[in-house]
PDB file of N, CA and C in Angstrom:
ATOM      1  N   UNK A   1     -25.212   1.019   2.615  1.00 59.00           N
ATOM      2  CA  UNK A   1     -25.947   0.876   3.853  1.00 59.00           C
ATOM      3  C   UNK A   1     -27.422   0.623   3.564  1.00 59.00           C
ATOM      4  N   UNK A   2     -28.255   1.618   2.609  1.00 67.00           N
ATOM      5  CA  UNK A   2     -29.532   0.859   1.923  1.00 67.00           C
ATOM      6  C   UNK A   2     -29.712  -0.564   1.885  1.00 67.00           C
ATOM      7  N   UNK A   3     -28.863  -1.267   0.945  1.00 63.00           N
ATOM      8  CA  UNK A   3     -29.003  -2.265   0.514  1.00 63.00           C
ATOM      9  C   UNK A   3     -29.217  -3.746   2.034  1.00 63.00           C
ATOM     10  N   UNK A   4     -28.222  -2.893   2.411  1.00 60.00           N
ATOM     11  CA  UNK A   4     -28.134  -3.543   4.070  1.00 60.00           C
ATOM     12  C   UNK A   4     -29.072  -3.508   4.440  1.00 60.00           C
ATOM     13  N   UNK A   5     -29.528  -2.482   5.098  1.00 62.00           N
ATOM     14  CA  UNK A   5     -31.031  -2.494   5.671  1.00 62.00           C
ATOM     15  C   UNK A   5     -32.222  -3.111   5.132  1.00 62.00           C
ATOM     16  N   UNK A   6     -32.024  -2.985   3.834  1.00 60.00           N
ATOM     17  CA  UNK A   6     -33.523  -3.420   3.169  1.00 60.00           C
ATOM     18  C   UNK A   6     -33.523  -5.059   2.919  1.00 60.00           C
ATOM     19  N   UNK A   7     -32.304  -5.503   2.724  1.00 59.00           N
ATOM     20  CA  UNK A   7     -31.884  -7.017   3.449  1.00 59.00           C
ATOM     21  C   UNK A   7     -31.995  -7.421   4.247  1.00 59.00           C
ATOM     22  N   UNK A   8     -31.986  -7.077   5.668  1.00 59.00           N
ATOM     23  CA  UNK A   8     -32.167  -6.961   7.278  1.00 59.00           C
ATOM     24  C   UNK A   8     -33.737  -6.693   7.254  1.00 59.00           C
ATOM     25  N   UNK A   9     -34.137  -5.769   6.750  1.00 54.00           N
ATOM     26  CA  UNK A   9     -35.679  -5.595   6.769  1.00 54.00           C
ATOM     27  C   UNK A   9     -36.157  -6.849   6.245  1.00 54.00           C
ATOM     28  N   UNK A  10     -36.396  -7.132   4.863  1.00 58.00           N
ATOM     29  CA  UNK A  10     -37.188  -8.272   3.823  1.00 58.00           C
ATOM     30  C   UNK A  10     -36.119  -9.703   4.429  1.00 58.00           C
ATOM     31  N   UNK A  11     -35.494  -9.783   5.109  1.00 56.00           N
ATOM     32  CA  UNK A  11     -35.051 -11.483   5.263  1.00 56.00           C
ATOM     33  C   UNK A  11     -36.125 -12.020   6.542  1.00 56.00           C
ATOM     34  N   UNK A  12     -36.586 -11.088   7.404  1.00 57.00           N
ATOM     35  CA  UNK A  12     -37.341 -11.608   8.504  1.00 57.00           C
ATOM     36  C   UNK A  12     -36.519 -12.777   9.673  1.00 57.00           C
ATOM     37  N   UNK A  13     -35.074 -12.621   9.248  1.00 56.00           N
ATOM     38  CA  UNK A  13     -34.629 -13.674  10.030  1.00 56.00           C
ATOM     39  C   UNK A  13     -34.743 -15.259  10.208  1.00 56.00           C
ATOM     40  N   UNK A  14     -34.840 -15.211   8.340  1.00 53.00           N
ATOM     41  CA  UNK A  14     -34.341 -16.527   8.007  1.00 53.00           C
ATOM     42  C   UNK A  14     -32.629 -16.971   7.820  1.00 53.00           C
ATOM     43  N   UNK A  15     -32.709 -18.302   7.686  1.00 56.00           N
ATOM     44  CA  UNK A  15     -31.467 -18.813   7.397  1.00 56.00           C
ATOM     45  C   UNK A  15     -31.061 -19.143   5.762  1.00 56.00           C
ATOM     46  N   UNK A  16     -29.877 -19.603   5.843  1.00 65.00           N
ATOM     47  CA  UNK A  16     -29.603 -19.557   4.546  1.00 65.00           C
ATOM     48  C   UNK A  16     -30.284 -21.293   3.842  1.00 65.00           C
ATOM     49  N   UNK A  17     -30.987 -21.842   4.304  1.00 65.00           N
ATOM     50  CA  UNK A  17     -31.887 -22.935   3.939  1.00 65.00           C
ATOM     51  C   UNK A  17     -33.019 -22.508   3.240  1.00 65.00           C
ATOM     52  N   UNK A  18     -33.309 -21.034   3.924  1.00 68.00           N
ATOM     53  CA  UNK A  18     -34.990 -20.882   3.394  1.00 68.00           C
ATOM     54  C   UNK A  18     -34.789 -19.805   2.370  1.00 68.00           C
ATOM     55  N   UNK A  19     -33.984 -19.316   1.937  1.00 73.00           N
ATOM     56  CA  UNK A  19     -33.486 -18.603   0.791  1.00 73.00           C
ATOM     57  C   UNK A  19     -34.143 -19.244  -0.075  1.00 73.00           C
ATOM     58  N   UNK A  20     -35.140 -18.303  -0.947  1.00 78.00           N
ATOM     59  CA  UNK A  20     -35.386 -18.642  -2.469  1.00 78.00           C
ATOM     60  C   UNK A  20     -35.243 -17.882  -3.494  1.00 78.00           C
ATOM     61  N   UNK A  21     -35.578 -18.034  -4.790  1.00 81.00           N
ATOM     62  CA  UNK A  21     -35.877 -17.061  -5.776  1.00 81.00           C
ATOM     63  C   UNK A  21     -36.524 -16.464  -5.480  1.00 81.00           C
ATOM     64  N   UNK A  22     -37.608 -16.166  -5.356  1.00 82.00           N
ATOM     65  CA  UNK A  22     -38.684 -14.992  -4.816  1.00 82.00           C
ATOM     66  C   UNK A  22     -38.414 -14.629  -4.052  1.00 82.00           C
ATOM     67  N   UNK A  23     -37.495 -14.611  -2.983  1.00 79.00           N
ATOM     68  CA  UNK A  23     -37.170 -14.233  -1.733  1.00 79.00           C
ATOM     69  C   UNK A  23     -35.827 -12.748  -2.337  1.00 79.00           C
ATOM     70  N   UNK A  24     -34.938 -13.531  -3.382  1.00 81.00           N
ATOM     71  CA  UNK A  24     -34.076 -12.828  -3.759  1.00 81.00           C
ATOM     72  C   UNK A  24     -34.534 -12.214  -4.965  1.00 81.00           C
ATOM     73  N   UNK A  25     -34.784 -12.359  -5.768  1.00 84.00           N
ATOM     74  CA  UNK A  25     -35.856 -11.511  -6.687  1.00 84.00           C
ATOM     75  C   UNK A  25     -36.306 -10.083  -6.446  1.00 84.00           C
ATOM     76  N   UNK A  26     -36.988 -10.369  -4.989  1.00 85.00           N
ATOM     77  CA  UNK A  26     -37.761  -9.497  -4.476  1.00 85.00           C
ATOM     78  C   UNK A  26     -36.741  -7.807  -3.484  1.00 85.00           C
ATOM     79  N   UNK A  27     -35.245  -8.317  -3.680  1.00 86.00           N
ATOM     80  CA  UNK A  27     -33.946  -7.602  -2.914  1.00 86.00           C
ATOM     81  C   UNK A  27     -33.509  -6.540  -4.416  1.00 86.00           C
ATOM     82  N   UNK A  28     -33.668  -5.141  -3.633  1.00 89.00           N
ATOM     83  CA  UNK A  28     -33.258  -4.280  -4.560  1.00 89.00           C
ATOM     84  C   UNK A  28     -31.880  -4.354  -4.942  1.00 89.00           C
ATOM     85  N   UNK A  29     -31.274  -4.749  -6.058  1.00 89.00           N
ATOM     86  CA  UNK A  29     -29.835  -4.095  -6.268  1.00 89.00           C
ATOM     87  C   UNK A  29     -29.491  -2.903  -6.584  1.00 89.00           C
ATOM     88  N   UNK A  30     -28.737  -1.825  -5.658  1.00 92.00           N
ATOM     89  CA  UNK A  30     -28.228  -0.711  -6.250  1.00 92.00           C
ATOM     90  C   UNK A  30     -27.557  -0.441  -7.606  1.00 92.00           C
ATOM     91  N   UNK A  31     -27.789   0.215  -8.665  1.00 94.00           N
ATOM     92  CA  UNK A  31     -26.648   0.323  -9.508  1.00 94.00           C
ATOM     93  C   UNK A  31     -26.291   2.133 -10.050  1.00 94.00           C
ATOM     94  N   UNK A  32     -25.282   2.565  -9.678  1.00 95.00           N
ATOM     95  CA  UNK A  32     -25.098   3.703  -9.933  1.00 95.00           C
ATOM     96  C   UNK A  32     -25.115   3.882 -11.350  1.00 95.00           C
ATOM     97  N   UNK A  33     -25.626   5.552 -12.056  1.00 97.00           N
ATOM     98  CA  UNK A  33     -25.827   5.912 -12.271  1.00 97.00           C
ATOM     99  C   UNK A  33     -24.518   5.737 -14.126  1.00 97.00           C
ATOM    100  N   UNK A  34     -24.865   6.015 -15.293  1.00 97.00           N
ATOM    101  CA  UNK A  34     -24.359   5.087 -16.134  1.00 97.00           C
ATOM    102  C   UNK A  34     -22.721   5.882 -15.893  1.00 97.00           C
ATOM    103  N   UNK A  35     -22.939   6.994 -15.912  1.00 97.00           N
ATOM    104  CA  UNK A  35     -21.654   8.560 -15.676  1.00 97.00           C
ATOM    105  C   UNK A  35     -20.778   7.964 -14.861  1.00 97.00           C
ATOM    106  N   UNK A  36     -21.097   7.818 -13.918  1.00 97.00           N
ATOM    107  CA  UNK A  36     -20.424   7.178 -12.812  1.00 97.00           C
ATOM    108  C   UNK A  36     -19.693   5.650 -13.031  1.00 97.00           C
ATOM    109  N   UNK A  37     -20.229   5.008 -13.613  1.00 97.00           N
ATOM    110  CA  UNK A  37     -19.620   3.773 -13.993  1.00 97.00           C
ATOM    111  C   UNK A  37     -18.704   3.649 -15.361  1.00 97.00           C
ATOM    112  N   UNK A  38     -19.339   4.582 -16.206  1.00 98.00           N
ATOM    113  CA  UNK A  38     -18.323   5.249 -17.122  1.00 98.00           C
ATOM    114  C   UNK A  38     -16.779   5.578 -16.363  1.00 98.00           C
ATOM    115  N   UNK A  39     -17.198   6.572 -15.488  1.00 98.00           N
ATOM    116  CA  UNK A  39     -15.522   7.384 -15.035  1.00 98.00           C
ATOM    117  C   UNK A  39     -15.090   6.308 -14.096  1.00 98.00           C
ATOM    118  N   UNK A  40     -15.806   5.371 -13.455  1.00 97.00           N
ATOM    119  CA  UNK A  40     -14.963   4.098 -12.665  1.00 97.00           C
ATOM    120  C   UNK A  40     -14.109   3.499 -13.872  1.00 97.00           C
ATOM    121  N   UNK A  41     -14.732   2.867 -14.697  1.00 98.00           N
ATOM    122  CA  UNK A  41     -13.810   2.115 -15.753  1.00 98.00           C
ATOM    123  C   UNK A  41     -12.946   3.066 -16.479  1.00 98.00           C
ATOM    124  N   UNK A  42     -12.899   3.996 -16.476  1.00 98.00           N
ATOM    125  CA  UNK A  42     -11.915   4.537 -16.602  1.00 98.00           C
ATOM    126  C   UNK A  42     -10.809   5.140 -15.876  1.00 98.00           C
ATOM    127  N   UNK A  43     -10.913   5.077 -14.874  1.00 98.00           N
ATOM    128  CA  UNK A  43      -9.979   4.431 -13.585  1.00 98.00           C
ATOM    129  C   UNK A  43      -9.526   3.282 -13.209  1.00 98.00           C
ATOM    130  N   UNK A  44     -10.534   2.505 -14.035  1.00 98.00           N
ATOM    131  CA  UNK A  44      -9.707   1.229 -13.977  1.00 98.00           C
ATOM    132  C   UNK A  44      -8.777   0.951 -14.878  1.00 98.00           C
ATOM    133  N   UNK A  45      -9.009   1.394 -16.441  1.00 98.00           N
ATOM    134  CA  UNK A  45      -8.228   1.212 -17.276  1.00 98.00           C
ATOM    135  C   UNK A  45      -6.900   1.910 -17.122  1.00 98.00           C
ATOM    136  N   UNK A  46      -6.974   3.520 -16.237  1.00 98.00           N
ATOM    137  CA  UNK A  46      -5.781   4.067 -16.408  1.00 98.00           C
ATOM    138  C   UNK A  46      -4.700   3.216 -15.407  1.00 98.00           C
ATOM    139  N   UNK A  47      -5.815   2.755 -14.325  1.00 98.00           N
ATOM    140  CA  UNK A  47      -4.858   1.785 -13.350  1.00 98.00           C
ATOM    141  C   UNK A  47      -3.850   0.555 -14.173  1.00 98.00           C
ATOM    142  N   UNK A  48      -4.776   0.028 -14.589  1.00 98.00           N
ATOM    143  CA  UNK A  48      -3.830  -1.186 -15.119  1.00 98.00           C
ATOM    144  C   UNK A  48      -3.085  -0.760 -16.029  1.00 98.00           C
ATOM    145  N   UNK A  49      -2.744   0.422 -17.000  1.00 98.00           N
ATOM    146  CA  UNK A  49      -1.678   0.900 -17.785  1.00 98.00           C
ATOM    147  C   UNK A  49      -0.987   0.791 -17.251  1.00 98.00           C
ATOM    148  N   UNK A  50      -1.221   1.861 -15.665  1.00 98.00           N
ATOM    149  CA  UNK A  50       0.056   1.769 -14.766  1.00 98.00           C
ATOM    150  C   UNK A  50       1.001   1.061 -14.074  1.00 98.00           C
ATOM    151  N   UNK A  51      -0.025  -0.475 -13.827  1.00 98.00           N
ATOM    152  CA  UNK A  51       0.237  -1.881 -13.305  1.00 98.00           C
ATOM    153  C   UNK A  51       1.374  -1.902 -14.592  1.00 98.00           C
ATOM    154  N   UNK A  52       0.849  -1.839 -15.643  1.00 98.00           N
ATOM    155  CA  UNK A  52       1.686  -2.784 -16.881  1.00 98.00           C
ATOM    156  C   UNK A  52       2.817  -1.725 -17.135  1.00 98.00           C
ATOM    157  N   UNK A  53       3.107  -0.685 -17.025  1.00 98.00           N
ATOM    158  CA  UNK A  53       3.775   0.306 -16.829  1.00 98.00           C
ATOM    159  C   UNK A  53       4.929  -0.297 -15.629  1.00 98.00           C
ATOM    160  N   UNK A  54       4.409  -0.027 -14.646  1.00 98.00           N
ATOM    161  CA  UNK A  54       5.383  -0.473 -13.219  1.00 98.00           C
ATOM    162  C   UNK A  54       6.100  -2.309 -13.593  1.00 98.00           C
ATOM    163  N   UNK A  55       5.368  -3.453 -14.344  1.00 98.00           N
ATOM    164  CA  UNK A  55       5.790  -4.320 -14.519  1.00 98.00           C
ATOM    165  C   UNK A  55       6.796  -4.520 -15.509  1.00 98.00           C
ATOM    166  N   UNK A  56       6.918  -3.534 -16.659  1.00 98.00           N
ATOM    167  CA  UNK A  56       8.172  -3.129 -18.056  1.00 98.00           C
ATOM    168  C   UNK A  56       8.919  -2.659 -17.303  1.00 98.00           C
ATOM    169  N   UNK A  57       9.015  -1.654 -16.166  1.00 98.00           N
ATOM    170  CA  UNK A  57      10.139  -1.291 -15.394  1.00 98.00           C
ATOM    171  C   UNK A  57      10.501  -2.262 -14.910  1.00 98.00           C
ATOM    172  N   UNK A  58       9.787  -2.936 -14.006  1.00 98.00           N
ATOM    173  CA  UNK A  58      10.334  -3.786 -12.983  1.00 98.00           C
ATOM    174  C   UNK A  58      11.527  -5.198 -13.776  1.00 98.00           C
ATOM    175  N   UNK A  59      10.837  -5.543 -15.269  1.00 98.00           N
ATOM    176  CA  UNK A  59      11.304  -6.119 -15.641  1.00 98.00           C
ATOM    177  C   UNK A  59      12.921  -5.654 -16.569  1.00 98.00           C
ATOM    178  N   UNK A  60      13.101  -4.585 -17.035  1.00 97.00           N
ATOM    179  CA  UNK A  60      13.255  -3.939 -17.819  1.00 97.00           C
ATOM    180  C   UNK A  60      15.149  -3.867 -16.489  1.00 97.00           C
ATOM    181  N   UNK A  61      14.381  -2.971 -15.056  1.00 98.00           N
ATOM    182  CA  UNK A  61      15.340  -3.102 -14.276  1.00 98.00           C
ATOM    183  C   UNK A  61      16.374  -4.388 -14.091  1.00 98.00           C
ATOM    184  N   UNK A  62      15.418  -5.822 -13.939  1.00 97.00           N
ATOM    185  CA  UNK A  62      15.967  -7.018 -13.371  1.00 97.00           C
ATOM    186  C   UNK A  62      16.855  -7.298 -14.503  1.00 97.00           C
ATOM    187  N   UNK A  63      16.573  -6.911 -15.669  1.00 97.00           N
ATOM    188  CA  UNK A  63      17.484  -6.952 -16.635  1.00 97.00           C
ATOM    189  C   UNK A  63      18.685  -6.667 -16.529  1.00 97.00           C
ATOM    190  N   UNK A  64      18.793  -5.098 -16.850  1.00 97.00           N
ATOM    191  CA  UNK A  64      19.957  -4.023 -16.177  1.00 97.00           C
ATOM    192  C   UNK A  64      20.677  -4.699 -15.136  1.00 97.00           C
ATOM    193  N   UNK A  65      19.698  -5.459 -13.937  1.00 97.00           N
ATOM    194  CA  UNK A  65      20.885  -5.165 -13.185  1.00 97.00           C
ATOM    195  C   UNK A  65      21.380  -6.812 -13.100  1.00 97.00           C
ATOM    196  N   UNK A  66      20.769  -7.929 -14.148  1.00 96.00           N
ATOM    197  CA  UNK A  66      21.149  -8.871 -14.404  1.00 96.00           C
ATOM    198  C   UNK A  66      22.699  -8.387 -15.187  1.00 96.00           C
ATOM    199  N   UNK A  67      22.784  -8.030 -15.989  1.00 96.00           N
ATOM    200  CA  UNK A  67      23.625  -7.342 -17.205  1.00 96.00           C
ATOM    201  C   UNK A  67      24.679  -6.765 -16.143  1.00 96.00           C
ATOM    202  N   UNK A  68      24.719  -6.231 -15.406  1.00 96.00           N
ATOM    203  CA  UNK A  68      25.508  -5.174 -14.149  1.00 96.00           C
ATOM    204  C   UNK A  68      26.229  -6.383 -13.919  1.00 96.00           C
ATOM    205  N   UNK A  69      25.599  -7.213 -12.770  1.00 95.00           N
ATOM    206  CA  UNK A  69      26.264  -8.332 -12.021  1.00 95.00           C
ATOM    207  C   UNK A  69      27.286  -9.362 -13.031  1.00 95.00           C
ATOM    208  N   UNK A  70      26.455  -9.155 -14.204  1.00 94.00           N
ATOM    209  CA  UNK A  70      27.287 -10.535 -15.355  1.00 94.00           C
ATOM    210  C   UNK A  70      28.640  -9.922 -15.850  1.00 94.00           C
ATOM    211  N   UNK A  71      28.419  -8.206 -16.292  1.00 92.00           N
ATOM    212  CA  UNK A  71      30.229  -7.318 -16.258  1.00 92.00           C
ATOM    213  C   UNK A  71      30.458  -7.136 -14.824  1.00 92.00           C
ATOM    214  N   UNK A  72      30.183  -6.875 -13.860  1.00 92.00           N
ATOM    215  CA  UNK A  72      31.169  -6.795 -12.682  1.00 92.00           C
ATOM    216  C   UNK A  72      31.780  -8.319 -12.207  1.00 92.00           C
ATOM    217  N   UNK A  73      31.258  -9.139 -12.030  1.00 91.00           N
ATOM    218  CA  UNK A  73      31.507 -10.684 -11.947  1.00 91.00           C
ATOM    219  C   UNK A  73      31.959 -11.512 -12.586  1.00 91.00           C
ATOM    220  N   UNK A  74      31.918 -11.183 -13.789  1.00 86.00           N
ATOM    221  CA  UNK A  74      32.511 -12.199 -14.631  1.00 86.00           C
ATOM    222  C   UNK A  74      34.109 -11.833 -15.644  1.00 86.00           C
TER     223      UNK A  74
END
């Protein structure tokens, strides 16, 4: 919400024509704190184990039940 406001404040109600470097230059970017971005990426990493985790099943299943259908059917 900062970042918002202080954008809304410093644009003065220009358009996107009169946008410059100094204009954007001059716009604070937030960046949290290094701790914090530490324990994000590491939420991210445990996420995608889990992605790649859920995708060896998923595949692992279509197998199985490829294998199922080929002895009951054939």
């Amino acid at each position: 919400m900062e970042f918002k406001n202080t954008h809304i404040l410093k644009s003065n109600g220009i358009g996107i024509q009169n946008i410059n470097q100094k204009l954007l230059s001059s716009l604070p970017i937030p960046v949290p704190p290094i701790d914090i971005q530490k324990k994000y990426a590491i939420q991210v990493e445990a996420i995608e184990k889990q992605k790649e985790l859920i995708r060896q099943q998923l595949t692992d299943a279509e197998t199985l039940m490829a294998e199922r259908m080929q002895y009951y059917f054939s």
